[in-house]
Amino acid sequence: MNCDEFVELVTAFLDGALDPAAEERFIEHLALCEGCERYLEQFRTTIAELGELPPEPLSPAVRTDLLDAFRDWHRG
Amino acid sequence: MTVTLFRSRRGYARAVTKLPPDDELVAALRAGDGAAFAKVLDAWSSSMLRLARSFVSTHATAEEVVQDTWLAVVKGLAAFEGRSSFKTWVYRILVNTAKKRGAHEKRSVPWTSLLPGDEDHGPTVDPSRFQGPGGAYPGHWREAPEPWASPERTALALEIREVITGVLDELPARQRAVISLRDVGDHTAEEVCEILQISAANQRVLLHRARAVVRERLAGYLGAAG
């Protein structure tokens, strides 16, 4: 496997979606290539950082409106 | 909302306040349990806002889409049959509401095809980073990617969040929707396919491209610092 092929298969590898033969070639390349090992690690870091984005809450006014609407719907 | 961070295999994951199982939750909502509604509203709205932003051009419109979705959910609870999870059902309503809204907007975000668009093809890493046919090792790195500084250094953390938020804003709509659900939210690949009505292969292509763009942008920060 070449590096330019490896970089396109990273998400499939992380999802466990590669077929056994491709996965074997992927891991074989990973063991030999420092650049790709680093690329994979940086992909993992990227995914972890995406998961760190703080939640964006609804504005309090919209939230209150929705809670009121729920109450009204069930009262009516 | 209670959000706790814990180490998982994919790095940090967010554990949101645990909601009761679907049948209990839906029964409580149908019975008019306001506390149950507040809980589910607080647990899901942030991720719904991010998803809605893939379809419409402003935060304000996205918030209206989320609001309209919840109103439709409240009024349509009787129609939920449990064929998908309740969350997926709610998110499907969101996607339909957001698409309609996007179509009405002047600056609507294109979401015409379920298939990856033109921007979703081609290599995700600049081909010039690899050796050409004349090189000693064609297809291998010319120079390995630069090492990164640890993003856990607090001085960088805030900057990184700004960088990531900026890149998400620039991503093509489909890629943004998938990465928002998979990586910013914590949806599984299967859930994303169901919510967006795309195939597993398309889901993976869109996610991979989006991640590669974010990685490249982070490299500009963390690589230079390393």
XYZ file of C-alpha atoms in Angstrom:
302
model
C 0.000 0.000 0.000
C 1.188 3.522 -0.778
C 0.793 6.531 1.495
C -1.614 8.259 -0.914
C -3.922 5.234 -0.698
C -3.508 4.926 3.078
C -4.675 8.491 3.781
C -7.971 7.826 1.979
C -8.767 4.717 4.037
C -8.332 6.130 7.531
C -12.039 6.672 8.288
C -12.973 3.259 6.895
C -10.240 1.724 9.085
C -11.413 3.554 12.218
C -15.001 2.428 11.533
C -13.868 -1.167 11.069
C -15.276 -1.054 7.549
C -12.254 -2.321 5.598
C -12.424 -5.844 4.254
C -9.934 -8.210 5.952
C -7.416 -8.118 3.086
C -7.411 -4.308 2.898
C -7.191 -4.051 6.672
C -4.154 -6.306 6.675
C -2.429 -4.161 4.030
C -3.383 -1.022 5.945
C -1.848 -2.297 9.184
C 1.219 -3.591 7.374
C 1.804 -0.144 5.904
C 1.133 1.520 9.254
C 3.836 -0.581 10.905
C 6.413 0.467 8.288
C 5.603 4.113 7.635
C 6.206 6.768 10.271
C 4.527 9.464 8.191
C 1.273 7.504 7.966
C 1.423 6.523 11.608
C 1.575 10.229 12.370
C -1.243 10.990 9.927
C -3.500 8.417 11.598
C -2.671 9.792 15.044
C -3.460 13.333 13.865
C -6.780 12.111 12.469
C -7.596 10.661 15.879
C -6.637 13.947 17.535
C -8.844 15.829 15.056
C -11.829 13.606 15.876
C -11.232 14.016 19.610
C -11.005 17.811 19.264
C -14.271 17.901 17.289
C -15.903 16.071 20.199
C -14.651 18.804 22.544
C -16.646 21.632 20.991
C -18.843 23.107 23.703
C -22.609 22.625 23.310
C -24.499 25.569 21.823
C -27.675 25.878 23.860
C -30.971 27.290 22.598
C -31.532 30.876 23.611
C -33.415 31.070 26.938
C -36.379 32.817 25.250
C -36.864 30.014 22.719
C -36.480 27.403 25.440
C -39.144 29.067 27.578
C -41.485 29.404 24.584
C -41.167 25.706 23.859
C -41.778 24.667 27.459
C -44.893 26.890 27.472
C -46.062 25.469 24.144
C -45.701 21.939 25.512
C -47.745 22.814 28.602
C -50.435 24.609 26.555
C -50.721 21.732 24.083
C -51.434 19.274 26.866
C -53.760 21.615 28.707
C -55.783 22.380 25.605
C -27.692 20.223 30.909
C -25.170 18.086 32.700
C -22.254 17.328 30.423
C -19.407 15.226 31.683
C -16.222 14.436 29.837
C -14.640 11.056 30.032
C -11.916 9.198 28.170
C -13.167 6.800 25.567
C -11.595 4.985 22.656
C -12.213 7.904 20.331
C -10.677 10.373 22.760
C -13.060 12.456 24.803
C -16.726 11.758 24.454
C -19.591 13.645 25.927
C -22.038 11.863 28.135
C -25.247 13.800 28.272
C -27.770 13.393 31.069
C -29.232 9.958 30.670
C -32.733 9.896 29.287
C -35.175 7.079 30.060
C -35.711 4.386 27.402
C -37.856 5.402 24.423
C -41.106 3.771 25.550
C -40.956 5.464 28.964
C -39.882 8.780 27.506
C -42.587 8.850 24.850
C -45.233 7.762 27.362
C -44.172 10.597 29.695
C -44.315 13.136 26.864
C -47.719 11.911 25.736
C -48.930 12.245 29.321
C -47.813 15.897 29.298
C -44.839 15.496 31.666
C -43.164 18.923 31.409
C -40.011 17.834 33.258
C -39.457 15.013 30.782
C -39.904 17.460 27.909
C -37.406 19.922 29.421
C -34.886 17.108 29.811
C -35.081 15.929 26.222
C -35.149 19.504 24.929
C -31.931 20.309 26.801
C -30.260 17.044 25.833
C -30.793 17.277 22.075
C -31.233 20.916 21.065
C -27.527 21.767 20.834
C -26.812 18.950 18.428
C -30.025 19.783 16.510
C -28.868 23.388 16.136
C -25.563 22.244 14.661
C -27.315 19.930 12.239
C -29.810 22.621 11.218
C -26.883 24.952 10.432
C -25.889 22.587 7.609
C -29.111 23.473 5.792
C -29.709 27.161 6.509
C -27.391 30.121 6.391
C -27.768 31.814 9.768
C -27.802 30.806 13.407
C -31.128 32.623 13.882
C -32.799 30.592 11.130
C -31.324 27.384 12.526
C -32.864 28.225 15.876
C -36.245 28.738 14.219
C -35.879 25.358 12.530
C -35.185 23.715 15.892
C -38.152 25.520 17.419
C -40.479 24.466 14.572
C -39.199 20.910 14.882
C -40.016 20.696 18.578
C -43.480 22.135 17.973
C -44.064 19.524 15.262
C -42.812 16.806 17.638
C -45.176 17.940 20.418
C -48.148 17.979 18.054
C -47.165 14.797 16.248
C -46.293 12.555 19.212
C -49.304 10.357 18.481
C -47.814 9.556 15.059
C -44.590 8.079 16.504
C -44.792 4.344 15.910
C -41.429 3.244 17.222
C -40.137 2.030 13.874
C -36.925 3.980 14.487
C -35.574 5.288 17.770
C -37.411 8.342 19.081
C -34.282 10.443 18.653
C -33.916 9.454 15.002
C -37.604 10.248 14.457
C -37.115 13.727 15.934
C -33.967 14.298 13.851
C -35.768 13.212 10.676
C -38.407 15.863 11.355
C -35.585 18.354 11.860
C -33.958 17.472 8.545
C -37.247 17.774 6.658
C -38.057 21.096 8.349
C -34.547 22.418 7.680
C -34.566 21.349 4.024
C -37.891 23.112 3.400
C -36.582 26.185 5.149
C -33.324 26.075 3.195
C -35.245 25.861 -0.083
C -37.170 29.048 0.817
C -34.043 30.972 1.722
C -32.450 33.142 -0.923
C -29.016 31.938 0.047
C -30.135 28.377 0.379
C -27.599 25.669 0.972
C -27.660 23.100 -1.829
C -28.926 19.737 -0.684
C -30.498 18.646 -3.924
C -28.919 15.251 -4.252
C -28.513 12.513 -1.700
C -25.316 11.482 -3.463
C -21.988 13.128 -2.763
C -21.585 16.260 -4.911
C -18.658 17.495 -7.011
C -16.859 18.769 -3.935
C -16.948 15.261 -2.476
C -14.592 13.634 -5.000
C -10.851 13.526 -5.494
C -7.954 13.103 -3.088
C -8.309 14.468 0.450
C -4.587 15.172 0.762
C -2.837 17.461 -1.743
C -1.273 15.059 -4.296
C 1.888 17.194 -4.339
C 2.586 15.941 -0.805
C 3.400 12.547 -2.353
C 6.226 11.509 -4.671
C 5.374 11.347 -8.355
C 6.085 8.431 -10.728
C 9.714 9.588 -11.082
C 10.384 9.541 -7.329
C 12.267 6.866 -5.413
C 8.992 5.764 -3.754
C 6.051 6.853 -5.937
C 2.881 7.466 -3.916
C 4.802 7.847 -0.650
C 5.192 11.045 1.365
C 7.754 13.494 0.024
C 8.015 14.739 3.567
C 6.129 13.161 6.451
C 3.432 15.334 8.062
C 4.931 17.707 10.634
C 4.494 16.607 14.239
C 1.860 18.494 16.237
C 2.067 20.266 19.553
C -0.233 18.746 22.126
C -3.683 20.301 21.755
C -4.167 19.720 25.459
C -1.967 22.722 26.187
C -4.585 25.073 27.530
C -3.174 28.096 25.693
C -4.071 26.423 22.418
C -7.400 24.854 23.384
C -9.523 27.972 22.891
C -7.860 28.824 19.604
C -8.418 25.300 18.318
C -12.135 25.511 19.041
C -12.312 28.736 17.055
C -10.408 27.167 14.184
C -12.692 24.130 14.156
C -15.875 26.213 14.331
C -14.566 28.276 11.418
C -13.828 25.218 9.281
C -17.264 23.718 9.977
C -18.827 26.931 8.644
C -16.908 26.545 5.383
C -17.580 22.858 4.748
C -20.006 21.812 1.996
C -23.467 21.189 3.479
C -23.476 17.390 3.321
C -20.016 17.055 4.823
C -20.935 19.480 7.571
C -24.105 17.583 8.417
C -22.279 14.256 8.694
C -19.315 15.478 10.735
C -21.632 17.453 13.050
C -23.597 14.314 13.803
C -20.722 11.832 13.987
C -17.849 13.726 15.603
C -19.272 16.840 17.258
C -22.356 14.918 18.347
C -22.109 11.281 19.221
C -24.313 9.590 16.641
C -23.350 6.238 15.184
C -22.783 5.717 11.467
C -26.095 3.828 11.276
C -28.022 6.673 12.909
C -26.470 9.217 10.544
C -27.491 7.153 7.510
C -31.034 6.961 8.808
C -31.283 10.637 9.735
C -29.868 11.904 6.437
C -31.175 9.017 4.292
C -27.783 8.275 2.757
C -25.924 5.004 2.198
C -23.162 3.759 4.500
C -20.601 4.321 1.731
C -21.724 7.916 1.148
C -21.725 8.596 4.850
C -18.114 7.439 5.064
C -16.954 9.463 2.048
C -18.526 12.650 3.418
C -17.159 12.083 6.917
C -13.660 11.293 5.695
C -13.484 14.389 3.498
C -14.752 16.624 6.274
C -12.257 15.204 8.785
C -9.388 15.601 6.312
C -10.244 19.289 5.857
C -10.373 19.862 9.620
C -7.086 17.962 10.115
C -5.377 20.032 7.453
C -6.517 23.252 9.111
C -5.412 22.065 12.547
C -2.025 21.195 11.052
C -1.612 24.894 10.293
C -1.848 25.618 14.024
C -0.483 22.598 15.798
C 2.164 21.758 13.185
C 3.666 25.237 13.260
C 3.759 25.086 17.039
C 5.464 21.698 17.113
